[in-house]
Amino acid sequence: MAESWCVLLLLVSRVVRGGFPPLEMYIGTGGEAFGAVSLPVGAQSPYGAVRIGADTSNTYDIPIIFNHFGGYHYADTYINVFSHTHMVGAGVVDYGEVGIFPVQVDSVENLQKMISNRHGYRSSFTHDRERIEPGYYQVYLDTHKVNVELTATEQVGVHRYSFDNFDKRHRAILIDSSYTLATDACRGSQVNIDPSKNEILGWIFFEGALSKHFGGVKTYFVITFANWTEYGVWENGRLVQEKTVANGCSSGAYVMLSTDQQQITVYVGISFISIEQARINQQIQTKLQPFDAIRELVQQKWLNEISRFEASSCFYVSASWNPDAEIMFYTAVIHSMMSPTIWDESNGVYLGFDNQTHTKPDYMDHVYTDLSIWDVFRTQIPFIVFHDPKRANDIIHSIMINVEQGGDLPKWPFANGYTDSMFGTHACILLSDLIMKHEHDVHLNITQVLEALRKVANTAQAHDSRFDPPTYIKYQYVPFEKERFSAPYTQSYAYDDWAIGNVMTVAGLFDEAQQYYNRSLWFENVFDFTTKFFCPRNSTGEFFCPSSDTERLIPFDYRYVEGDAWHYRFFVPHNTPRLIDLFGDPKFFVQELDTFFTRGREWTTTKLPNPYYWPGNEHDLFSVWQFHYANRSDLTQEHARWLLEHAYTTKPDGIPGNDDYGTMSAWYLFSSMGFYPLAGSSTYLTGSPVFDRITIRRNNGQCTLNITVHNNSNQNIYVEQVLLNDKVLATFPFIDHVHDLQCSNGSTTVQLEFFMSSTPPSI
């Protein structure tokens, strides 16, 4: 009976929410300093290029860049502008261009005052009059007495403004065409007004933190709406009525509306190719339909994606129902589908890495960019491979298109360029992940893949290269005097070479594969047997380890990338058994790994880096699963469940750091379902599932995974047994994507059952 009522409650609540499962879209909008999650707030289609949203500020308009990489911060009380593109939870600022804002003023002179200063037209707002849904955003601008609604197709932002009547005589729409989220990113801009067509068109050229590495991005726009009365432009803070052209990085346009204009819809087509393509995008993707029709179309896209997943604790509702877990799960699904970015525009055209316009291949639904590979290879892309392999293939094809047009495997492809951001060549792991799971389609050119892998591993690329490969190969590690990140670079390249070996094995090149498997052991060469830490090593063989326990805990130690010695101590995901050997004793390995987590629990803030296990730092994410290799699965289950319940919440800071294009959200998704990928392989490692029932309709429903968790509760966190299709999982604690989770012999379902207990199995 309890289950029936719970199911009924969930169904009713979905009807109330327009068909959406329980969500909290403020998750990821808060946090401070290193705990800032940096997710944008606004509207977009799944994976859409236009992420139209509010860029906010505090009362004093003091720019706190660390908190505004996504434009929006929950603690702010002012909206500066609505811009049309944003990064997704990254730790740098880029995009954030083509600003628009509706205002009401009592005179043109006051409009002049507004545009004289950056953010001079901003408005106060409150969360009480704000609403966020997938594909839809609404907020009331208190200063200007305007209700704003936003929705977005892949390349078109659609605004609806409803003006209140009050003692202002002029209603205006400001087009801040030279606006960029980063204050100094604009390198050129132009805006043109065409009153005969009710169009405002133009472009902005900018160089953000990533795009500056390949010469910047040019964004074109076409803005359409009706019922103008007056118009003009501004340049360098000076308003000029009835002028139709403005240039420069302090320019924009305005349009006055009729005083009886209560509501207006604004269509903003965006293109990275041309103004004409922006117009084509606008026409094809919206047909200038009413706002509600476009919103319904966009939200249906989200519903179609979310419907792949069901997670609930109704079955044992009295013991374990946790509505917050369901909220976090479904919200994380949304976050995991905000990126990467669909790069092809209407009619399948896109701007390539060679700066030429191309048409996507017919076998691809979309071309993708904005791949934060150093982050997403660990969780977010494996999650897409798991539930949507067709899209995953398009993402991998997009990486290989980068190779065709730019010559090299990318580290962090952004827009249409190489950024050389972060380190490692983890595109190797993405390729291995898809191929090892046997999810790659017939269009993946394995010969081209092999050539790209050989090149990145052995020669200096023109873009996004490893540290001098000949020197690395000579010493079998990165020498400290040539690169201060000697240890983390060596550890990362070892993981990458293991992935290359996997691809070589699938291709039948066994001897060559063995060469890369041998190279994958080179992490041993930067392991100091005295301290049992990975440390930089110079070309004569001398180690330069932190000299004390205190020094090993220094955040952002100059020898380690975004971390300390503890953070890299266990970073050998591809060969944990050998890492245990290096520690000398499995019990000692377990003791030290357990210390890593137990001391990490004592760190109660996300504002500063946790010197031990840091849930918001990518290179730590696999560590909790490494207990399995020392036959202590109980500690994986214990610590993973603790992290799910404490590191993630439904609050604005409820993700433990930058979401990094869905990386942290996907960690939550996998962990809450009870299994987690070893990226680059077909292996998953079991954990402690949060829910009693989980359904994932993989590959558009062609194969459904049903997970049932028996006797689950907050106390019953240990796994007694796992059944796969009614048989004991013989490979526990490991699950294989190919052999265990694929539907076969005409079946369309896979059944996975966990049996839980309050006590760990005997050790």
Coordinates of C-alpha atoms in Angstrom, one line a residue, residues 353 367-369 371 397-410 413 415-416 418:
F353 CA 38.8 24.0 -37.0
V367 CA 28.7 18.0 -34.6
Y368 CA 29.8 18.8 -31.1
T369 CA 32.3 21.1 -29.4
L371 CA 34.5 19.3 -24.7
H397 CA 33.3 11.6 -34.6
S398 CA 33.5 15.3 -33.8
I399 CA 36.8 14.8 -32.1
M400 CA 38.1 13.0 -35.2
I401 CA 36.7 15.8 -37.4
N402 CA 38.9 18.1 -35.2
V403 CA 41.9 15.9 -36.2
E404 CA 40.9 16.1 -39.9
Q405 CA 40.6 19.8 -40.0
G406 CA 43.2 20.9 -37.4
G407 CA 45.7 18.0 -37.6
D408 CA 45.8 17.0 -34.0
L409 CA 43.8 15.3 -31.2
P410 CA 42.4 18.0 -28.9
P413 CA 38.2 21.8 -28.0
A415 CA 34.1 26.5 -30.3
N416 CA 36.3 25.9 -33.4
Y418 CA 42.4 24.2 -29.8

